[in-house]
Amino acid sequence: MASLSIESLRKSYGSVEIIKGVDLTITDGEFVVFVGPSGCGKSTLLRMIAGLEEITSGELKIGGTVVNDLAPKERGIAMVFQSYALYPHKTVYDNMAFGLQIAKVDKAEIDAKVRDAARILKMEHLLDRRPNQLSGGQRQRVAIGRAIVRNPQVFLFDEPLSNLDAALRVTMRAELAKLHRDLGATMIYVTHDQVEAMTLADTIVVFEGGVIRQAGSPLELYHQPRNTFVAGFIGSPKMNLLPVTVVAATADSVTVAAPWMTAHLTVPVEPGRLAPGSAATLGIRPEHMAAGSETGLITGQVTLVERLGHQTIVEVAAGEGAGVTALIDGTRMTAVGSTLPLTFSGDDVHLFDADGVAAVRLKVPEIARARRERPAA
Ligand SMILES: Nc1ncnc2c1ncn2[C@@H]1O[C@H](COP(=O)(O)OP(=O)(O)O)[C@@H](O)[C@H]1O
Ligand SMILES: [Mg+2]
């Protein structure tokens, strides 16, 4: 187990810079999840940590030691990929044992480690099978077992569940959380799955174009996104980001107006650069809107209805091309073409300045400030 420290890390392929100066500290035993759009450099950064890609500049420390020039096998790291990359002709046992056999580890020690990993992963009954006799989830567990037997200081996972069907992903997600609790190991995990990121992470790191846009606990990112990029990236359905004009500002509130709103809205934030007259962006999460009765802050024609059961996703044309998405009570009667009033509270919304930087919210729920509580292992 170890901490990790990344300082001004950069990576270029020829003249193209992919990782553009990343600073990140990961504490011993932390579960860190990297998210970001496809191509933003998540895999590249993971491979740099593993030693599979050369570091162009900057410093990478594992457990306090600079490892920039250490070979992958000297870094105490194990990596699990989306493709399991198992040896098809070897048994589960030998797939897990192989790395240790190559390293000439004592046979009895290998046996103990493989059986221990099989126990942790509930695979004791599968040790004699070959990969083609296993389900996708079982194969991925073998790949994870192969990582466990190496007793690494840090586990790296690159979208390990992407090849699994939805139900299996849910099961494996819970198993990974348990594995992390049981091993207490430092883990870095890349995913494009919102729920995986929110549920597994102590810290989520949001990347865009090779830079970190924000790092924080899942609920910190949800309740206090620092910019419009993170605001739009974390949360599903996505946060509505709509143009408004500032009409008044005090020390602890900003009041905004817009042609698509039927009234002014006062938001409890530090005004920062949001002076009266300036243009701003109002962020409203779909789940923070409710269908009103007579009038709403927004009233418009419904353009889309998606019934999920307990909730319904609606899209409402709020005038001037501003379409908003709302997540409303699933029992509410509504149809495309009808008029729907939507209400929301200033306490739940976000305000961003012209550069997309968030104003500091003053009524953030307590839970968004707390570190995630973990049950004792
Ligand atoms: N060996 C390489 N040579 C040149 N460009 C590469 C190489 N590997 C990755 N890239 C580029 O680096 C960028 C980041 O890729 P990657 O780290 O795989 O993104 P992510 O995992 O976030 O989807 C992409 O634009 C990709 O095309
Ligand atoms: Mg990738």
XYZ file of C-alpha atoms and ligand atoms in Angstrom:
405
model
C 0.000 0.000 0.000
C 1.250 3.430 -0.803
C 0.509 7.054 -1.464
C 1.055 8.611 -4.864
C 2.228 12.055 -5.766
C 1.988 13.475 -9.262
C 3.641 16.817 -9.988
C 3.447 18.851 -13.207
C 3.171 15.635 -15.188
C 3.252 16.042 -18.966
C 3.143 13.716 -21.934
C 3.645 14.514 -25.592
C 3.576 12.287 -28.638
C 5.827 14.178 -31.049
C 4.587 17.768 -31.036
C 1.151 16.872 -29.673
C 0.757 17.356 -25.949
C -1.765 14.918 -24.448
C -1.225 15.365 -20.684
C -0.796 19.069 -20.029
C 0.525 19.431 -16.498
C -1.291 17.272 -13.954
C -0.860 17.743 -10.185
C -2.497 15.215 -7.908
C -1.887 13.696 -4.495
C -3.418 10.337 -3.668
C -3.314 9.131 -0.084
C -2.557 5.590 1.058
C -5.657 3.425 0.701
C -7.638 5.976 -1.295
C -10.003 4.940 -4.104
C -9.568 7.510 -6.860
C -11.707 7.504 -9.999
C -10.663 9.253 -13.228
C -13.500 10.424 -15.470
C -13.651 12.615 -18.557
C -14.655 12.527 -22.206
C -13.147 9.952 -24.520
C -9.639 10.977 -25.606
C -8.957 13.319 -22.661
C -5.920 11.285 -21.573
C -7.196 9.029 -18.772
C -5.603 5.844 -20.110
C -2.415 7.666 -21.012
C -2.045 8.967 -17.462
C -2.762 5.523 -16.004
C -0.152 3.984 -18.309
C 2.363 6.633 -17.264
C 1.755 5.684 -13.616
C 2.187 2.002 -14.508
C 5.415 2.717 -16.360
C 4.026 1.629 -19.742
C 4.398 5.149 -21.175
C 7.418 7.351 -20.770
C 6.925 10.565 -18.792
C 7.809 13.606 -20.926
C 8.290 15.859 -17.899
C 7.236 16.186 -14.273
C 7.589 13.872 -11.325
C 5.804 10.727 -10.226
C 6.304 9.380 -6.707
C 4.939 6.139 -5.310
C 5.282 5.700 -1.563
C 7.589 8.710 -1.449
C 10.032 7.357 -4.055
C 10.467 8.974 -7.472
C 9.680 6.225 -9.980
C 9.939 8.128 -13.284
C 12.747 5.895 -14.470
C 11.731 2.644 -12.799
C 10.577 -0.279 -14.964
C 6.898 -1.267 -14.586
C 7.677 -4.358 -12.526
C 9.752 -2.335 -10.062
C 6.913 0.084 -9.284
C 4.788 -2.251 -7.165
C 1.773 -1.694 -9.376
C -0.761 -4.051 -10.912
C -3.029 -3.036 -13.760
C -6.367 -4.518 -14.826
C -7.611 -3.668 -18.318
C -10.972 -3.738 -20.054
C -9.782 -6.725 -22.108
C -8.880 -9.399 -19.600
C -5.845 -10.609 -21.557
C -5.858 -14.093 -20.035
C -3.812 -16.992 -21.383
C -6.443 -19.157 -23.127
C -4.600 -22.464 -22.636
C -3.803 -21.988 -18.970
C -6.150 -22.793 -16.115
C -7.482 -20.089 -13.826
C -4.903 -21.211 -11.275
C -2.016 -20.895 -13.716
C -3.273 -17.613 -15.112
C -3.084 -16.181 -11.619
C 0.188 -17.928 -10.742
C 2.075 -17.182 -13.947
C 3.585 -13.821 -13.000
C 4.886 -15.275 -9.738
C 6.219 -18.406 -11.480
C 8.179 -16.186 -13.893
C 9.545 -14.266 -10.914
C 10.691 -17.642 -9.465
C 8.654 -17.263 -6.303
C 8.618 -20.312 -4.031
C 5.923 -22.834 -5.084
C 4.259 -23.078 -1.675
C 4.105 -19.285 -1.466
C 2.532 -19.072 -4.932
C -0.033 -21.663 -3.930
C -0.944 -19.778 -0.772
C -1.299 -16.503 -2.655
C -3.396 -17.934 -5.483
C -5.728 -19.717 -3.063
C -6.045 -16.584 -0.947
C -6.935 -14.482 -4.004
C -9.410 -17.153 -5.135
C -11.018 -17.048 -1.705
C -11.309 -13.250 -1.745
C -12.878 -13.401 -5.219
C -15.043 -16.471 -4.466
C -13.401 -18.442 -7.280
C -12.053 -21.432 -5.354
C -14.273 -23.797 -7.338
C -13.083 -22.399 -10.690
C -9.323 -22.856 -10.327
C -9.104 -25.787 -12.776
C -11.157 -24.164 -15.527
C -9.822 -22.483 -18.642
C -10.913 -18.940 -19.643
C -13.321 -20.193 -22.348
C -15.215 -22.095 -19.640
C -15.884 -18.883 -17.717
C -18.433 -16.059 -17.992
C -17.248 -12.512 -18.697
C -17.551 -11.568 -15.062
C -15.562 -14.608 -13.956
C -12.838 -13.813 -16.494
C -12.563 -10.292 -15.196
C -12.305 -11.703 -11.684
C -9.354 -13.849 -12.803
C -7.683 -10.719 -14.166
C -8.261 -9.013 -10.815
C -6.964 -12.136 -9.026
C -3.798 -11.968 -11.098
C -3.351 -8.418 -9.787
C -4.073 -9.386 -6.167
C -1.459 -12.186 -6.007
C 1.235 -9.675 -6.836
C 0.344 -7.817 -3.639
C 0.835 -4.454 -5.354
C 1.193 -1.109 -3.614
C -1.289 0.389 -6.055
C -4.030 -1.146 -8.217
C -4.798 0.489 -11.562
C -8.066 -0.308 -13.342
C -8.811 0.912 -16.874
C -12.558 0.554 -17.508
C -12.492 -3.008 -16.149
C -16.251 -3.544 -16.318
C -16.951 -2.060 -19.761
C -17.244 -5.444 -21.459
C -19.799 -6.788 -19.011
C -23.572 -6.630 -19.349
C -25.527 -4.202 -17.167
C -26.556 -6.659 -14.447
C -23.052 -8.070 -14.086
C -21.588 -4.561 -13.876
C -23.776 -3.859 -10.877
C -22.612 -7.057 -9.145
C -18.938 -6.478 -9.970
C -19.190 -2.865 -8.828
C -20.285 -4.017 -5.394
C -17.532 -6.643 -5.372
C -14.884 -4.059 -6.220
C -16.065 -1.841 -3.380
C -15.785 -4.820 -1.040
C -12.368 -5.744 -2.431
C -11.181 -2.227 -1.699
C -12.477 -2.447 1.867
C -10.922 -5.893 2.390
C -7.496 -5.052 0.956
C -7.365 -1.412 2.044
C -5.244 -0.850 -1.065
C -4.709 2.340 -3.023
C -6.756 2.099 -6.210
C -6.984 4.273 -9.309
C -9.931 3.467 -11.500
C -10.881 4.831 -14.929
C -14.507 4.688 -15.979
C -17.051 6.502 -18.116
C -19.872 5.183 -15.950
C -21.361 7.901 -13.701
C -22.725 5.455 -11.165
C -19.417 3.582 -10.845
C -17.628 6.879 -10.279
C -20.134 8.176 -7.733
C -20.397 4.938 -5.753
C -16.800 3.687 -5.739
C -14.759 6.845 -5.373
C -13.347 8.540 -2.325
C -12.180 11.135 -4.824
C -13.329 11.704 -8.400
C -10.900 13.482 -10.727
C -12.570 15.104 -13.739
C -10.308 15.542 -16.775
C -10.795 17.564 -19.919
C -8.208 17.728 -22.677
C -5.295 16.534 -20.544
C -5.927 18.821 -17.550
C -7.779 18.325 -14.265
C -10.950 20.409 -14.146
C -11.794 19.413 -10.565
C -10.924 16.780 -7.987
C -13.111 16.126 -4.964
C -15.480 13.760 -3.220
C -18.426 12.612 -5.352
C -20.891 14.790 -3.444
C -18.521 17.770 -3.493
C -18.496 17.543 -7.291
C -22.260 17.122 -7.402
C -23.083 20.008 -5.053
C -20.165 22.348 -5.721
C -18.932 21.939 -9.290
C -16.267 24.593 -9.850
C -17.080 25.225 -13.489
C -19.670 24.570 -16.168
C -17.672 21.620 -17.517
C -17.798 19.656 -14.265
C -21.379 20.820 -13.691
C -22.439 19.325 -17.005
C -20.299 16.206 -16.672
C -21.339 14.991 -13.210
C -25.022 14.122 -12.916
C -27.536 12.367 -15.113
C -29.639 13.668 -16.794
C -27.248 16.579 -17.268
C -27.569 19.894 -15.449
C -29.419 22.550 -17.458
C -27.106 25.487 -18.208
C -29.119 28.547 -19.222
C -28.280 32.207 -19.935
C -29.331 34.816 -17.353
C -28.516 38.439 -16.511
C -27.557 39.615 -13.037
C -29.997 42.267 -11.777
C -28.783 42.672 -8.188
C -26.025 41.417 -5.895
C -25.494 41.551 -2.112
C -22.721 40.070 0.047
C -24.530 36.743 0.172
C -26.875 36.601 -2.793
C -27.204 37.269 -6.492
C -30.527 37.946 -8.181
C -30.894 37.004 -11.834
C -33.490 37.431 -14.570
C -34.073 35.945 -17.997
C -36.757 36.142 -20.677
C -37.426 32.408 -20.205
C -38.153 32.869 -16.465
C -41.453 34.364 -15.302
C -39.870 36.035 -12.258
C -36.520 37.090 -10.788
C -34.609 34.423 -8.883
C -32.414 35.106 -5.851
C -29.558 32.642 -5.388
C -27.550 32.335 -2.136
C -23.985 32.636 -3.478
C -20.983 34.882 -2.977
C -21.296 37.347 -5.846
C -17.633 37.219 -6.876
C -17.506 38.743 -10.348
C -21.279 38.618 -10.807
C -21.990 42.372 -10.752
C -25.390 43.774 -11.781
C -25.669 43.904 -15.558
C -23.263 41.052 -16.216
C -24.143 37.932 -18.158
C -24.133 34.655 -16.238
C -25.137 31.019 -16.594
C -27.758 29.481 -14.325
C -27.310 25.767 -13.627
C -30.379 23.761 -12.609
C -30.270 19.995 -12.162
C -33.305 18.195 -13.656
C -33.985 16.528 -10.291
C -34.255 19.928 -8.609
C -37.218 20.935 -10.752
C -40.796 19.986 -10.009
C -43.964 20.243 -12.030
C -45.984 23.162 -10.648
C -49.726 23.647 -10.589
C -50.878 26.952 -12.092
C -47.711 28.893 -12.748
C -44.033 28.107 -12.628
C -40.748 29.942 -12.867
C -40.707 28.356 -16.299
C -43.822 27.673 -18.318
C -43.489 26.085 -21.711
C -44.569 23.418 -24.111
C -43.529 19.857 -23.437
C -41.400 18.528 -26.305
C -40.394 15.121 -24.887
C -41.755 12.727 -22.263
C -39.790 9.693 -21.053
C -41.535 7.703 -18.326
C -39.111 5.817 -16.077
C -41.751 4.692 -13.588
C -41.254 6.525 -10.322
C -39.998 9.553 -12.252
C -40.554 11.062 -15.682
C -38.016 12.969 -17.773
C -39.621 15.889 -19.580
C -38.186 18.455 -21.944
C -39.881 21.838 -21.910
C -39.331 24.605 -24.469
C -38.733 27.612 -22.250
C -38.771 30.207 -25.009
C -35.949 31.706 -27.115
C -34.680 28.226 -27.929
C -33.983 27.458 -24.265
C -35.026 23.849 -23.735
C -34.903 22.526 -20.191
C -34.867 18.965 -18.956
C -36.740 18.182 -15.744
C -37.105 15.023 -13.719
C -40.637 15.114 -12.330
C -42.931 12.889 -10.309
C -43.769 9.783 -12.327
C -47.474 9.978 -11.510
C -47.884 13.435 -13.053
C -50.100 13.413 -16.164
C -48.379 15.204 -19.016
C -48.060 14.782 -22.769
C -45.997 16.199 -25.612
C -47.596 19.441 -26.780
C -49.199 20.293 -23.442
C -48.100 23.258 -21.328
C -46.182 22.443 -18.170
C -45.200 24.888 -15.406
C -41.888 24.060 -13.679
C -40.733 25.352 -10.309
C -37.356 25.293 -8.572
C -35.659 26.944 -5.621
C -32.774 29.394 -5.699
C -31.176 27.304 -2.918
C -30.665 24.361 -5.299
C -29.230 26.134 -8.326
C -25.714 27.098 -9.438
C -24.426 30.332 -10.947
C -21.423 30.663 -13.241
C -19.732 33.804 -14.516
C -19.061 34.585 -18.177
C -15.934 32.366 -18.065
C -17.910 29.417 -16.697
C -16.440 29.704 -13.187
C -18.869 28.881 -10.385
C -19.881 31.394 -7.728
C -19.369 29.915 -4.253
C -22.672 28.466 -2.999
C -23.597 29.401 0.562
C -26.288 26.786 1.224
C -24.449 23.574 0.406
C -25.804 20.486 2.205
C -23.600 19.328 5.066
C -23.010 15.961 3.371
C -21.192 17.664 0.496
C -18.531 18.957 2.883
C -17.888 15.677 4.698
C -15.347 13.109 3.645
C -16.926 9.822 2.736
C -17.450 7.632 5.753
C -16.211 4.069 5.227
C -17.118 1.107 7.398
C -14.176 -0.411 9.208
C -12.647 -3.292 7.247
N 0.821 6.111 -28.896
C 0.154 7.223 -29.200
N 0.588 8.064 -30.162
C -0.089 9.218 -30.439
N -1.222 9.610 -29.817
C -1.710 8.806 -28.871
C -1.060 7.582 -28.492
N -1.786 7.020 -27.503
C -2.833 7.851 -27.270
N -2.780 8.917 -28.084
C -3.757 10.046 -28.092
O -3.826 10.581 -26.802
C -5.139 11.035 -26.505
C -5.597 10.469 -25.202
O -5.831 9.095 -25.323
P -6.291 8.191 -24.097
O -5.384 8.416 -22.962
O -6.425 6.802 -24.593
O -7.734 8.805 -23.796
P -8.889 8.260 -22.827
O -8.402 7.036 -22.133
O -9.180 9.407 -21.904
O -10.056 8.001 -23.726
C -6.011 10.632 -27.706
O -6.220 11.757 -28.497
C -5.169 9.596 -28.405
O -5.421 9.620 -29.783
Mg -9.058 5.052 -22.195
